[in-house]
Coordinates of C-alpha atoms and ligand atoms in Angstrom, one line a residue:
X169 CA 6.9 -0.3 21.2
X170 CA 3.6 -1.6 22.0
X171 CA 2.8 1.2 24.8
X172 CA 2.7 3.7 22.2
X173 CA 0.0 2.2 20.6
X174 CA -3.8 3.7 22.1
X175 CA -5.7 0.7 20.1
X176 CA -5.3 -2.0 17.8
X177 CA -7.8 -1.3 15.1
X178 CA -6.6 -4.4 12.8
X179 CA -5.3 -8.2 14.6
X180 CA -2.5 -10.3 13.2
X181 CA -6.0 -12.9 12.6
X182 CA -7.9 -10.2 10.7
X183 CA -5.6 -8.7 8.9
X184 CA -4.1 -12.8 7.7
X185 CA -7.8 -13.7 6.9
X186 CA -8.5 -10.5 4.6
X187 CA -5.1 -11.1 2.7
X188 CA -6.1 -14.6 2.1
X189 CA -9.5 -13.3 0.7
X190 CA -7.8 -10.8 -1.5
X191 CA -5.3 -13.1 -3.2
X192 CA -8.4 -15.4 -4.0
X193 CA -9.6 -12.6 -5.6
X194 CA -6.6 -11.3 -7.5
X195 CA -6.2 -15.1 -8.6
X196 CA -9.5 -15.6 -9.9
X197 CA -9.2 -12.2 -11.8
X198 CA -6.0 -12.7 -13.0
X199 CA -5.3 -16.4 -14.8
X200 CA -4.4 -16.4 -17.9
X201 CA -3.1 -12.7 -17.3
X202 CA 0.3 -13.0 -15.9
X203 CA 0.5 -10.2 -13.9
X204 CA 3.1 -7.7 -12.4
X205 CA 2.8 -6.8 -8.8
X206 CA 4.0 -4.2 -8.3
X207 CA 4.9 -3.2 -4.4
X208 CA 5.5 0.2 -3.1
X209 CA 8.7 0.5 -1.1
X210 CA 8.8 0.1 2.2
X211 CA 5.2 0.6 3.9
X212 CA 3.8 -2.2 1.7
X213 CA 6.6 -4.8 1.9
X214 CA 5.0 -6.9 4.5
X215 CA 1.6 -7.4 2.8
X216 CA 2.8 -7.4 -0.8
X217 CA 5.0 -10.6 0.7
X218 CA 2.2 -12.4 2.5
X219 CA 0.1 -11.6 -0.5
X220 CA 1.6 -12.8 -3.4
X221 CA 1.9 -16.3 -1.2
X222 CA -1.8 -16.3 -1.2
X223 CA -2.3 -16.1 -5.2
X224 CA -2.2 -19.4 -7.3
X225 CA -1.4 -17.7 -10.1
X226 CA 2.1 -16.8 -12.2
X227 CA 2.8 -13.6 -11.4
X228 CA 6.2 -11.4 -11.5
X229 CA 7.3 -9.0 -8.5
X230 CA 8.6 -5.5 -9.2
X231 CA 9.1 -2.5 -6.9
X232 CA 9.1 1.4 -6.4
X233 CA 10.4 3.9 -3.8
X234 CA 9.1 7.2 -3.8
X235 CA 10.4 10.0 -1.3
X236 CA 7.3 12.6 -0.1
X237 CA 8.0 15.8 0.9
X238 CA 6.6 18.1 3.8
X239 CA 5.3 16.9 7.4
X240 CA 6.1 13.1 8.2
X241 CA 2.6 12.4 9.0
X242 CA 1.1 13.9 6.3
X243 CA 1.4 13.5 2.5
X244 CA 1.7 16.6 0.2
X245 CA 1.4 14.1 -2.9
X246 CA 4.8 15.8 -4.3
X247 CA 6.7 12.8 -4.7
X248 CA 10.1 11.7 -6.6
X249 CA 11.1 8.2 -7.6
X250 CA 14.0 6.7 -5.3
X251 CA 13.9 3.7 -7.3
X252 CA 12.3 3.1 -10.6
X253 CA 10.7 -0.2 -11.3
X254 CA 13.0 -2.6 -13.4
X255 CA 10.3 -4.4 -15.5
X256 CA 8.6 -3.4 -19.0
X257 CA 4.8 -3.1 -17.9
X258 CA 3.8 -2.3 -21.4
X259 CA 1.4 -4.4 -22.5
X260 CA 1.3 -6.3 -19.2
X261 CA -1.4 -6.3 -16.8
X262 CA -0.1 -4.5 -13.5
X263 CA -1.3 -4.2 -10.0
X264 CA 0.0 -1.7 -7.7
X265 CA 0.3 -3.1 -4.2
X266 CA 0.1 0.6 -1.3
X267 CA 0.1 0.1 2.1
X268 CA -2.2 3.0 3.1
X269 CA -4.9 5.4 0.7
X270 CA -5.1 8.6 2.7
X271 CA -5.4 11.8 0.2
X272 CA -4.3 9.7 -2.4
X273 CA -2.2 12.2 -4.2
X274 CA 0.5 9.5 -3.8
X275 CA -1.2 6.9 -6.1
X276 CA -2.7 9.6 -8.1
X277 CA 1.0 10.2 -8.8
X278 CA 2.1 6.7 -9.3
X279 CA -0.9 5.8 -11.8
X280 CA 0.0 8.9 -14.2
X281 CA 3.5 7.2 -13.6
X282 CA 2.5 4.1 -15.2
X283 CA 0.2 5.3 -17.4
X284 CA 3.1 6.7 -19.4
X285 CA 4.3 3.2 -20.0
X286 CA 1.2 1.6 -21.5
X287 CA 0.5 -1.2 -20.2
X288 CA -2.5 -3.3 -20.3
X289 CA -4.4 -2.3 -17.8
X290 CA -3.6 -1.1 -14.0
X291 CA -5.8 -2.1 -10.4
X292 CA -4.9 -1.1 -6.8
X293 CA -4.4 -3.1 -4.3
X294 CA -4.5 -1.4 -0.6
X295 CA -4.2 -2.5 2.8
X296 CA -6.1 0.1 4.1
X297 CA -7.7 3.2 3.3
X298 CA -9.0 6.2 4.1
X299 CA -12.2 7.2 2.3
X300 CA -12.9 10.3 4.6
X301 CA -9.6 11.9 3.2
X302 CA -9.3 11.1 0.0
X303 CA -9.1 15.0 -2.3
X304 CA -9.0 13.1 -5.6
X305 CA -11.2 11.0 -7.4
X306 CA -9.8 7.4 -7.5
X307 CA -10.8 3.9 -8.0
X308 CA -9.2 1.2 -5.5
X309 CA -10.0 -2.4 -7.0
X310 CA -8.9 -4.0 -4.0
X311 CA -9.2 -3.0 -0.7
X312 CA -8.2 -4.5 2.2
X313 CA -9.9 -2.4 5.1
X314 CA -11.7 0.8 5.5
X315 CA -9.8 3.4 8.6
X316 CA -11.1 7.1 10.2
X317 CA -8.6 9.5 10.3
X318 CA -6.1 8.5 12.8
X319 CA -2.5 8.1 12.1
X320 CA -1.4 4.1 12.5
X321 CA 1.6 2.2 12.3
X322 CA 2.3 -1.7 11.9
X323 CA 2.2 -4.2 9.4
X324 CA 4.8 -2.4 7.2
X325 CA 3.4 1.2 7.9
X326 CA 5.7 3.1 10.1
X327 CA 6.2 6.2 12.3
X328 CA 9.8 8.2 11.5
X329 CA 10.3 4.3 10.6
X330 CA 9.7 2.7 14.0
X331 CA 6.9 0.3 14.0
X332 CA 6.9 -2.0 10.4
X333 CA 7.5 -4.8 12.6
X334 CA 4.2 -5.2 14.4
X335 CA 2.2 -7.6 13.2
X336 CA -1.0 -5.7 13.5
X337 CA -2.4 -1.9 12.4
X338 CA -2.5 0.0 15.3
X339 CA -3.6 3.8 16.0
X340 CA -0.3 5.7 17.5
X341 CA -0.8 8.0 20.3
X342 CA -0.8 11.2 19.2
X343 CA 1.7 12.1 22.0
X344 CA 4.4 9.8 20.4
X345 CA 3.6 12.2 17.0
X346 CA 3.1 15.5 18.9
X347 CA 6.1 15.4 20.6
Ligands
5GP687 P1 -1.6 10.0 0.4 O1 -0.8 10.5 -0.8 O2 -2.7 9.0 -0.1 O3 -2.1 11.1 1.2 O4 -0.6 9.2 1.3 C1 -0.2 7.9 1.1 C2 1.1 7.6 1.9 O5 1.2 8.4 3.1 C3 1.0 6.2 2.3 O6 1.6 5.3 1.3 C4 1.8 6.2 3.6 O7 3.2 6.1 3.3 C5 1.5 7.6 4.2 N1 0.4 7.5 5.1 C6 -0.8 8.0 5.0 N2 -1.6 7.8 6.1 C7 -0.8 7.1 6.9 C8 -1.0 6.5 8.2 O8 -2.1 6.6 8.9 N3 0.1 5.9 8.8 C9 1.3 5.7 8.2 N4 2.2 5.1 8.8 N5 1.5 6.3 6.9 C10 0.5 6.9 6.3

């Protein structure tokens, strides 16, 4: 597994460090609020569990599967829900937890998604994003680190869904992809 990774852009260390920071953060932000958090199935399993482990607060977990259509590593931000959220969010203050902001057509989606259902307010939380590619305007409250356009797998995010189990973000080599 590890020899079809060209570089390791993100350690185990850095990436445990920055998730510490961010639920600091989220805690601080978020007493007295309660929150939902509200992971998105499967690429941000691993951080949303580390996460919510590093937030003092109360909070309740929740989570949603989407399925994207065209090339796997690519998103055409036409999404359907595999599995709906089971909570009420409205009224309640929610924070989406994404592995990866690339277009962000995907949270684009998921935000009209939730808007629908009133709640009190709505923040992002992502690993890792990808400014350079983003072709809609968005907001990210919490961000966990900043990526060029390669393709990367680990820590949750996978490749034809080989890869969630390394402990670090990694850029695949293209040949693994291009095949
Ligand atoms: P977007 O809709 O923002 O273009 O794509 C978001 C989704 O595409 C992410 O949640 C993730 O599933 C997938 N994705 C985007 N870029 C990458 C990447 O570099 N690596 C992996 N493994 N998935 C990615």
């Amino acid at each position: 597994m590890k020899n079809d990774i060209s570089k390791i852009l993100v350690s185990e260390a850095e990436i445990q460090a920055k998730v510490q920071e961010l639920g600091s953060l989220i805690s601080h932000d978020y007493s007295e609020k309660y929150p939902i958090i509200i992971c998105i199935l499967k690429g941000a399993v691993l951080f949303m569990t580390d996460l919510i482990m590093s937030i003092s607060i109360p909070l309740e977990i929740d989570f949603l599967s989407l399925s994207s259509y065209g090339d796997s590593t690519k998103s055409s931000g036409v999404v359907k829900i595999k599995k709906d959220i089971d909570s009420d969010i409205q009224g309640r203050h929610i924070i989406i937890v994404e592995d990866i902001v690339d277009s962000g057509l995907t949270l684009k989606y998921i935000q009209n998604y939730f808007d629908q259902h009133h709640p009190a307010s709505i923040k992002v939380c992502a690993l890792l994003d990808k400014p350079a590619a983003h072709k809609t305007d968005l907001k990210i409250d919490y961000i966990g680190f900043e990526v060029g356009n390669e393709f990367v797998v680990g820590y949750g995010l996978d490749y034809a869904q080989k890869y969630r189990n390394l402990p670090y973000i990694g850029i695949l080599k293209e040949e693994i992809y291009r095949k």
